[in-house]
């Protein structure tokens, strides 16, 4: 079996790109799989230097679509299955290159993402433009919440996974703080992700403002091509009173993330919307207690009060952080429960095996779409557990 992954990039990082790259490397232990993508500068570019990764051209829109389409056409007879990884470049490229069988993977709702960036009129345009590109093609999503948003396409859910081996030998908190130059003696909140509006970092800043005994570290780039650094600057201007208690690290490599998690006491993740957030999975795998926004994807992962806390607003989030900051035993027990949950339910190998099964079915000519009855069962959302 030979599979071609077609994506936008790996060099610029982002949780979804890292999650799909993890699937790619996991599959390479079992089958012959290559990754065709576009080239871009970024701290993760060394990831593109491993065997099997090829560039079709530079990451520029819309020319990048044509670069990918041409490259896919040149090699389409060499592969048995084509895996489409992003909606903006590889989805139209694979559609116009007419490669079959192919599967489309969404780790977020691109229609909503376009709306957040460019306004509601573009959301409507994206819905119209995307429909013919995914109709009749097996659609895979990485959470039940996303499956509900794409119910009309009867998607198959393959839950995102995390390579738990990366968190087996974490260095101590004291060693991590010494390495990063973080002083001892204060509770440190950590979040990982790009500094963009959908991450809703105002909640984190409000928590720091309301809880005097905590500091925060935001691990992620704060200059993004669609937003520039306007959101970052707005946060600094809105919260000048806590500027000395919040550190923005800028973008770091994927391999460095475990050290930042080791240095933290509590992981805070206030996003407005996610698919299956890689950053949250990794924090749980690192045995950090987590306090997250109460949104559908997080409800799939968090048993409220046991594997983490779900917060409906920044005031509630501040209260939950205060509880954990004042009770080390609860931080430890909650972090341990989260780690066990991820290891038992969201290990990357299970994700790899699910994709292998999908590809075998596609090659055999079986439909990978769920029946309406299966889809109804598959997209039942987990309910928030607030006992």
CSV table of C-alpha atoms in Angstrom, one decimal:
chain,number,residue,atom,x,y,z
A,1,UNK,CA,0.0,0.0,0.0
A,2,UNK,CA,1.3,3.4,-1.0
A,3,UNK,CA,-0.4,6.6,0.4
A,4,UNK,CA,0.3,10.2,-0.5
A,5,UNK,CA,-0.4,12.8,2.1
A,6,UNK,CA,-1.2,16.2,0.5
A,7,UNK,CA,-1.0,19.2,2.7
A,8,UNK,CA,-0.2,22.9,2.9
A,9,UNK,CA,2.9,22.9,5.0
A,10,UNK,CA,4.6,21.6,8.1
A,11,UNK,CA,7.2,24.3,8.6
A,12,UNK,CA,4.9,26.9,10.1
A,13,UNK,CA,3.6,24.6,12.8
A,14,UNK,CA,0.2,24.9,14.5
A,15,UNK,CA,-1.5,22.2,16.4
A,16,UNK,CA,-3.3,20.7,13.5
A,17,UNK,CA,-0.2,20.6,11.3
A,18,UNK,CA,1.7,18.9,14.1
A,19,UNK,CA,-1.1,16.4,14.7
A,20,UNK,CA,-1.3,15.4,11.1
A,21,UNK,CA,2.5,15.2,10.9
A,22,UNK,CA,2.4,12.8,13.9
A,23,UNK,CA,-0.1,10.6,11.9
A,24,UNK,CA,2.2,10.7,8.9
A,25,UNK,CA,5.3,9.5,11.0
A,26,UNK,CA,3.2,6.9,12.7
A,27,UNK,CA,1.9,5.5,9.4
A,28,UNK,CA,5.5,5.3,8.1
A,29,UNK,CA,6.2,2.5,10.6
A,30,UNK,CA,3.5,0.4,8.9
A,31,UNK,CA,3.2,1.4,5.2
A,32,UNK,CA,4.9,3.4,2.4
A,33,UNK,CA,3.6,6.9,2.8
A,34,UNK,CA,4.9,10.2,1.5
A,35,UNK,CA,4.0,13.8,2.2
A,36,UNK,CA,3.7,16.4,-0.5
A,37,UNK,CA,3.3,20.0,0.7
A,38,UNK,CA,4.4,23.6,0.1
A,39,UNK,CA,7.6,25.1,1.4
A,40,UNK,CA,7.5,27.9,4.0
A,41,UNK,CA,9.9,29.4,6.5
A,42,UNK,CA,9.3,28.6,10.2
A,43,UNK,CA,10.8,27.1,13.3
A,44,UNK,CA,9.5,23.6,12.4
A,45,UNK,CA,11.2,23.5,9.0
A,46,UNK,CA,13.5,20.7,10.1
A,47,UNK,CA,10.5,18.4,10.3
A,48,UNK,CA,10.2,18.7,6.5
A,49,UNK,CA,13.7,17.3,6.1
A,50,UNK,CA,12.8,13.7,7.1
A,51,UNK,CA,12.5,11.1,4.4
A,52,UNK,CA,9.3,11.1,2.4
A,53,UNK,CA,8.6,14.8,2.6
A,54,UNK,CA,8.6,16.7,-0.7
A,55,UNK,CA,7.9,20.2,-1.7
A,56,UNK,CA,5.7,21.2,-4.7
A,57,UNK,CA,6.6,24.9,-4.5
A,58,UNK,CA,6.4,27.9,-2.1
A,59,UNK,CA,3.5,28.5,0.2
A,60,UNK,CA,1.7,31.3,-1.6
A,61,UNK,CA,-2.0,31.7,-2.2
A,62,UNK,CA,-3.5,31.0,-4.7
A,63,UNK,CA,-0.5,29.9,-6.8
A,64,UNK,CA,0.3,27.2,-4.2
A,65,UNK,CA,-2.9,25.3,-5.3
A,66,UNK,CA,-1.6,25.1,-8.9
A,67,UNK,CA,1.9,24.0,-7.6
A,68,UNK,CA,0.3,21.2,-5.7
A,69,UNK,CA,-2.1,20.2,-8.5
A,70,UNK,CA,0.7,19.9,-11.0
A,71,UNK,CA,2.9,17.9,-8.5
A,72,UNK,CA,0.0,15.5,-7.7
A,73,UNK,CA,-0.7,14.9,-11.4
A,74,UNK,CA,2.9,13.9,-12.0
A,75,UNK,CA,2.9,11.2,-9.3
A,76,UNK,CA,-0.8,10.1,-9.2
A,77,UNK,CA,-0.1,6.7,-10.8
A,78,UNK,CA,2.4,5.8,-8.1
A,79,UNK,CA,0.0,5.8,-5.2
A,80,UNK,CA,-3.0,3.7,-4.1
A,81,UNK,CA,-4.7,6.3,-1.8
A,82,UNK,CA,-4.5,10.1,-1.5
A,83,UNK,CA,-5.0,11.8,1.9
A,84,UNK,CA,-6.0,15.5,1.7
A,85,UNK,CA,-4.9,17.4,4.8
A,86,UNK,CA,-6.0,21.0,4.4
A,87,UNK,CA,-9.0,22.8,2.9
A,88,UNK,CA,-7.3,25.7,1.3
A,89,UNK,CA,-4.5,24.3,-0.8
A,90,UNK,CA,-4.6,20.5,-1.0
A,91,UNK,CA,-8.4,20.1,-1.2
A,92,UNK,CA,-8.9,22.0,-4.4
A,93,UNK,CA,-5.5,20.7,-5.8
A,94,UNK,CA,-6.6,17.0,-5.3
A,95,UNK,CA,-10.1,17.8,-6.7
A,96,UNK,CA,-8.7,19.3,-9.9
A,97,UNK,CA,-6.0,16.7,-10.2
A,98,UNK,CA,-8.8,14.1,-10.1
A,99,UNK,CA,-7.0,11.6,-7.9
A,100,UNK,CA,-8.9,8.6,-6.5
A,101,UNK,CA,-9.5,7.1,-4.1
A,102,UNK,CA,-9.0,10.0,-1.8
A,103,UNK,CA,-10.0,10.9,1.7
A,104,UNK,CA,-10.4,14.4,3.1
A,105,UNK,CA,-9.3,15.2,6.7
A,106,UNK,CA,-10.6,18.2,8.6
A,107,UNK,CA,-9.2,19.1,12.1
A,108,UNK,CA,-11.3,22.3,12.2
A,109,UNK,CA,-14.3,23.8,10.4
A,110,UNK,CA,-12.7,25.9,7.6
A,111,UNK,CA,-16.0,27.6,6.9
A,112,UNK,CA,-16.0,29.0,10.4
A,113,UNK,CA,-12.3,29.8,10.3
A,114,UNK,CA,-12.7,31.9,7.1
A,115,UNK,CA,-15.6,33.7,8.7
A,116,UNK,CA,-13.5,34.6,11.8
A,117,UNK,CA,-10.7,35.9,9.7
A,118,UNK,CA,-12.6,37.8,6.9
A,119,UNK,CA,-16.2,38.2,8.0
A,120,UNK,CA,-19.6,36.5,7.7
A,121,UNK,CA,-19.9,37.1,3.9
A,122,UNK,CA,-16.7,35.0,3.4
A,123,UNK,CA,-18.2,32.3,5.7
A,124,UNK,CA,-21.2,32.0,3.3
A,125,UNK,CA,-18.9,32.0,0.3
A,126,UNK,CA,-16.7,29.2,1.9
A,127,UNK,CA,-19.8,27.1,2.5
A,128,UNK,CA,-20.9,27.3,-1.1
A,129,UNK,CA,-17.4,26.8,-2.6
A,130,UNK,CA,-16.4,23.9,-0.4
A,131,UNK,CA,-19.5,21.8,-0.8
A,132,UNK,CA,-18.6,20.3,-4.3
A,133,UNK,CA,-15.1,19.7,-3.2
A,134,UNK,CA,-16.1,17.3,-0.4
A,135,UNK,CA,-19.4,15.9,-1.6
A,136,UNK,CA,-19.0,12.3,-2.5
A,137,UNK,CA,-15.6,12.0,-0.9
A,138,UNK,CA,-14.9,10.3,2.4
A,139,UNK,CA,-14.6,12.9,5.1
A,140,UNK,CA,-12.6,12.3,8.3
A,141,UNK,CA,-12.8,14.6,11.3
A,142,UNK,CA,-11.0,14.4,14.6
A,143,UNK,CA,-13.7,15.0,17.1
A,144,UNK,CA,-17.4,14.3,17.6
A,145,UNK,CA,-18.0,18.1,17.8
A,146,UNK,CA,-16.7,18.5,14.2
A,147,UNK,CA,-18.7,15.5,13.1
A,148,UNK,CA,-21.9,17.3,14.3
A,149,UNK,CA,-20.9,20.4,12.2
A,150,UNK,CA,-20.5,18.3,9.1
A,151,UNK,CA,-23.4,15.9,9.7
A,152,UNK,CA,-24.8,16.2,6.2
A,153,UNK,CA,-21.5,14.6,4.8
A,154,UNK,CA,-21.7,11.6,7.2
A,155,UNK,CA,-18.1,12.0,8.4
A,156,UNK,CA,-16.0,9.3,9.9
A,157,UNK,CA,-14.5,10.2,13.3
A,158,UNK,CA,-10.9,9.3,14.0
A,159,UNK,CA,-10.0,10.9,17.3
A,160,UNK,CA,-6.8,12.8,17.4
A,161,UNK,CA,-4.0,11.1,19.3
A,162,UNK,CA,-0.8,12.1,21.1
A,163,UNK,CA,2.5,10.2,21.1
A,164,UNK,CA,2.6,9.7,24.9
A,165,UNK,CA,6.2,8.4,24.7
A,166,UNK,CA,7.3,12.0,24.3
A,167,UNK,CA,6.1,12.6,27.9
A,168,UNK,CA,7.5,9.5,29.6
A,169,UNK,CA,10.8,11.1,30.7
A,170,UNK,CA,9.9,14.7,31.5
A,171,UNK,CA,12.5,16.7,33.4
A,172,UNK,CA,11.6,18.0,36.8
A,173,UNK,CA,9.8,21.3,37.3
A,174,UNK,CA,12.8,22.8,39.0
A,175,UNK,CA,15.1,21.7,36.2
A,176,UNK,CA,12.8,23.1,33.5
A,177,UNK,CA,12.4,26.4,35.3
A,178,UNK,CA,16.2,26.7,35.7
A,179,UNK,CA,16.7,26.0,32.0
A,180,UNK,CA,14.0,28.5,31.0
A,181,UNK,CA,15.0,31.2,33.5
A,182,UNK,CA,11.7,31.0,35.4
A,183,UNK,CA,11.9,31.8,39.1
A,184,UNK,CA,10.7,29.4,41.7
A,185,UNK,CA,8.0,30.1,44.3
A,186,UNK,CA,5.0,31.2,42.2
A,187,UNK,CA,2.3,29.3,40.5
A,188,UNK,CA,2.8,29.2,36.8
A,189,UNK,CA,-0.1,29.0,34.3
A,190,UNK,CA,0.9,27.7,30.8
A,191,UNK,CA,-0.9,27.8,27.5
A,192,UNK,CA,0.4,26.7,24.1
A,193,UNK,CA,-0.9,28.0,20.8
A,194,UNK,CA,-0.8,30.9,18.4
A,195,UNK,CA,-1.6,34.3,19.8
A,196,UNK,CA,-4.7,34.9,17.6
A,197,UNK,CA,-8.3,36.0,18.5
A,198,UNK,CA,-9.9,32.5,18.4
A,199,UNK,CA,-7.6,31.5,21.3
A,200,UNK,CA,-9.4,34.0,23.5
A,201,UNK,CA,-6.4,34.9,25.6
A,202,UNK,CA,-8.3,37.7,27.3
A,203,UNK,CA,-9.6,35.0,29.6
A,204,UNK,CA,-6.1,34.1,30.6
A,205,UNK,CA,-5.2,37.7,31.2
A,206,UNK,CA,-8.3,38.2,33.3
A,207,UNK,CA,-7.4,35.1,35.4
A,208,UNK,CA,-3.9,36.5,36.1
A,209,UNK,CA,-5.5,39.9,37.0
A,210,UNK,CA,-8.0,38.2,39.4
A,211,UNK,CA,-5.6,35.7,41.0
A,212,UNK,CA,-2.6,37.7,42.5
A,213,UNK,CA,-0.5,34.6,43.3
A,214,UNK,CA,-0.1,33.4,39.7
A,215,UNK,CA,2.0,34.2,36.7
A,216,UNK,CA,1.4,33.0,33.1
A,217,UNK,CA,3.5,31.9,30.1
A,218,UNK,CA,2.0,31.9,26.6
A,219,UNK,CA,4.0,29.5,24.4
A,220,UNK,CA,3.4,30.3,20.7
A,221,UNK,CA,4.0,32.8,18.0
A,222,UNK,CA,2.4,36.2,18.3
A,223,UNK,CA,2.9,37.4,14.7
A,224,UNK,CA,0.6,35.7,12.3
A,225,UNK,CA,0.2,36.7,8.6
A,226,UNK,CA,-3.5,37.2,8.7
A,227,UNK,CA,-3.5,39.2,11.9
A,228,UNK,CA,0.0,40.6,12.1
A,229,UNK,CA,0.7,41.3,15.7
A,230,UNK,CA,-2.3,43.4,16.3
A,231,UNK,CA,-4.0,41.0,18.7
A,232,UNK,CA,-0.8,40.6,20.7
A,233,UNK,CA,-0.4,44.4,21.0
A,234,UNK,CA,-4.1,44.8,21.9
A,235,UNK,CA,-3.6,42.3,24.8
A,236,UNK,CA,-0.6,44.3,26.1
A,237,UNK,CA,-2.4,47.6,25.8
A,238,UNK,CA,-5.5,46.2,27.6
A,239,UNK,CA,-3.7,44.6,30.5
A,240,UNK,CA,-0.7,46.9,31.3
A,241,UNK,CA,-1.1,46.2,35.1
A,242,UNK,CA,-0.1,42.5,34.7
A,243,UNK,CA,2.5,42.9,31.9
A,244,UNK,CA,5.3,41.8,34.2
A,245,UNK,CA,3.4,38.6,35.2
A,246,UNK,CA,2.7,37.3,31.7
A,247,UNK,CA,5.5,36.1,29.4
A,248,UNK,CA,5.0,35.6,25.7
A,249,UNK,CA,7.8,33.3,24.5
A,250,UNK,CA,7.2,33.5,20.8
A,251,UNK,CA,7.1,30.4,18.7
A,252,UNK,CA,9.1,27.4,19.8
A,253,UNK,CA,9.9,24.1,18.2
A,254,UNK,CA,7.6,21.1,18.8
A,255,UNK,CA,10.5,19.3,20.6
A,256,UNK,CA,10.7,22.2,23.1
A,257,UNK,CA,7.1,22.1,24.2
A,258,UNK,CA,7.5,19.3,26.8
A,259,UNK,CA,10.0,21.5,28.7
A,260,UNK,CA,7.6,24.4,28.9
A,261,UNK,CA,4.9,22.0,30.1
A,262,UNK,CA,7.2,20.6,32.7
A,263,UNK,CA,7.8,24.1,34.1
A,264,UNK,CA,4.1,24.8,34.6
A,265,UNK,CA,1.7,24.1,37.4
A,266,UNK,CA,-1.6,24.5,35.6
A,267,UNK,CA,-2.5,24.4,31.9
A,268,UNK,CA,-5.1,27.0,30.8
A,269,UNK,CA,-6.8,26.8,27.4
A,270,UNK,CA,-9.7,29.3,26.9
A,271,UNK,CA,-10.3,28.8,23.1
A,272,UNK,CA,-13.6,29.8,21.5
A,273,UNK,CA,-13.4,26.9,19.1
A,274,UNK,CA,-11.3,23.8,18.5
A,275,UNK,CA,-11.3,20.5,16.7
A,276,UNK,CA,-9.3,18.1,18.8
A,277,UNK,CA,-6.7,20.4,20.4
A,278,UNK,CA,-3.2,19.0,20.2
A,279,UNK,CA,-2.0,21.4,22.8
A,280,UNK,CA,-4.5,20.2,25.3
A,281,UNK,CA,-3.8,16.5,24.6
A,282,UNK,CA,-0.1,17.1,25.2
A,283,UNK,CA,-0.7,19.0,28.5
A,284,UNK,CA,-2.9,16.1,29.7
A,285,UNK,CA,-0.2,13.6,28.6
A,286,UNK,CA,2.3,15.6,30.6
A,287,UNK,CA,0.1,15.1,33.7
A,288,UNK,CA,-0.7,18.8,34.1
A,289,UNK,CA,-4.1,19.7,35.6
A,290,UNK,CA,-6.1,21.6,32.9
A,291,UNK,CA,-8.6,24.4,33.1
A,292,UNK,CA,-10.3,24.9,29.7
A,293,UNK,CA,-13.2,26.7,28.1
A,294,UNK,CA,-16.6,24.9,28.2
A,295,UNK,CA,-16.9,24.2,24.5
A,296,UNK,CA,-18.0,20.9,22.8
A,297,UNK,CA,-14.6,19.5,21.9
A,298,UNK,CA,-13.3,20.1,25.4
A,299,UNK,CA,-16.3,18.3,26.8
A,300,UNK,CA,-15.3,15.2,24.9
A,301,UNK,CA,-11.9,15.2,26.7
A,302,UNK,CA,-12.7,16.5,30.2
A,303,UNK,CA,-14.6,14.9,33.0
A,304,UNK,CA,-15.3,18.1,35.0
A,305,UNK,CA,-13.7,18.0,38.4
A,306,UNK,CA,-11.8,14.8,37.7
A,307,UNK,CA,-9.6,15.1,34.6
A,308,UNK,CA,-9.8,18.9,34.5
A,309,UNK,CA,-12.1,21.9,34.9
A,310,UNK,CA,-14.5,23.3,32.3
A,311,UNK,CA,-15.1,27.1,32.6
A,312,UNK,CA,-18.0,29.1,31.1
A,313,UNK,CA,-16.4,32.5,31.6
A,314,UNK,CA,-13.2,34.0,32.9
A,315,UNK,CA,-14.6,34.5,36.4
A,316,UNK,CA,-15.3,30.8,36.7
A,317,UNK,CA,-11.9,30.1,35.2
A,318,UNK,CA,-10.2,32.3,37.8
A,319,UNK,CA,-12.1,30.5,40.6
A,320,UNK,CA,-11.0,27.1,39.3
A,321,UNK,CA,-7.4,28.2,39.0
A,322,UNK,CA,-7.5,29.5,42.5
A,323,UNK,CA,-8.7,26.1,43.8
A,324,UNK,CA,-5.8,24.3,42.0
A,325,UNK,CA,-3.2,26.9,43.0
A,326,UNK,CA,-4.1,26.5,46.6
A,327,UNK,CA,-4.2,22.6,46.6
A,328,UNK,CA,-1.1,20.8,45.4
A,329,UNK,CA,-2.7,17.4,46.1
A,330,UNK,CA,-5.7,18.2,43.8
A,331,UNK,CA,-3.3,19.4,41.1
A,332,UNK,CA,-1.4,16.1,41.3
A,333,UNK,CA,-4.5,13.9,41.3
A,334,UNK,CA,-6.2,15.7,38.5
A,335,UNK,CA,-3.1,15.7,36.4
A,336,UNK,CA,-2.6,12.0,37.0
A,337,UNK,CA,-6.2,11.3,36.0
A,338,UNK,CA,-5.8,13.3,32.8
A,339,UNK,CA,-2.6,11.4,31.9
A,340,UNK,CA,-4.3,8.0,32.4
A,341,UNK,CA,-7.3,9.1,30.3
A,342,UNK,CA,-5.1,10.1,27.4
A,343,UNK,CA,-2.9,7.0,27.5
A,344,UNK,CA,-6.0,4.7,27.6
A,345,UNK,CA,-8.1,6.5,25.0
A,346,UNK,CA,-6.1,8.9,22.8
A,347,UNK,CA,-2.7,7.3,22.2
A,348,UNK,CA,-1.4,8.1,18.7
A,349,UNK,CA,-1.1,4.4,17.7
A,350,UNK,CA,-4.9,3.9,17.9
A,351,UNK,CA,-5.2,6.9,15.6
A,352,UNK,CA,-2.7,5.3,13.2
A,353,UNK,CA,-4.5,2.0,13.1
A,354,UNK,CA,-7.8,3.8,12.4
A,355,UNK,CA,-6.3,5.5,9.3
A,356,UNK,CA,-4.8,2.2,8.2
A,357,UNK,CA,-8.3,0.6,8.4
A,358,UNK,CA,-9.7,3.5,6.4
A,359,UNK,CA,-7.1,3.1,3.6
A,360,UNK,CA,-7.6,-0.7,3.4
A,361,UNK,CA,-11.4,-0.1,2.9
A,362,UNK,CA,-10.8,2.5,0.3
A,363,UNK,CA,-8.5,0.2,-1.7
A,364,UNK,CA,-10.9,-2.6,-1.4
A,365,UNK,CA,-13.6,-0.3,-2.9
A,366,UNK,CA,-15.7,-0.2,0.3
A,367,UNK,CA,-17.5,2.9,1.3
A,368,UNK,CA,-15.9,4.7,4.1
A,369,UNK,CA,-18.9,6.9,4.7
A,370,UNK,CA,-21.1,6.1,7.6
A,371,UNK,CA,-24.7,5.1,7.1
A,372,UNK,CA,-27.2,7.7,8.4
A,373,UNK,CA,-27.9,5.5,11.5
A,374,UNK,CA,-24.1,5.1,12.2
A,375,UNK,CA,-23.6,8.8,11.7
A,376,UNK,CA,-26.4,9.6,14.2
A,377,UNK,CA,-24.7,7.4,16.8
A,378,UNK,CA,-21.2,8.7,15.9
A,379,UNK,CA,-22.1,12.4,16.3
A,380,UNK,CA,-23.8,12.3,19.7
A,381,UNK,CA,-21.8,14.8,21.7
A,382,UNK,CA,-20.4,14.2,25.1
A,383,UNK,CA,-22.3,16.1,27.8
A,384,UNK,CA,-20.5,18.3,30.3
A,385,UNK,CA,-20.2,16.4,33.6
A,386,UNK,CA,-20.8,18.9,36.5
A,387,UNK,CA,-21.4,16.7,39.5
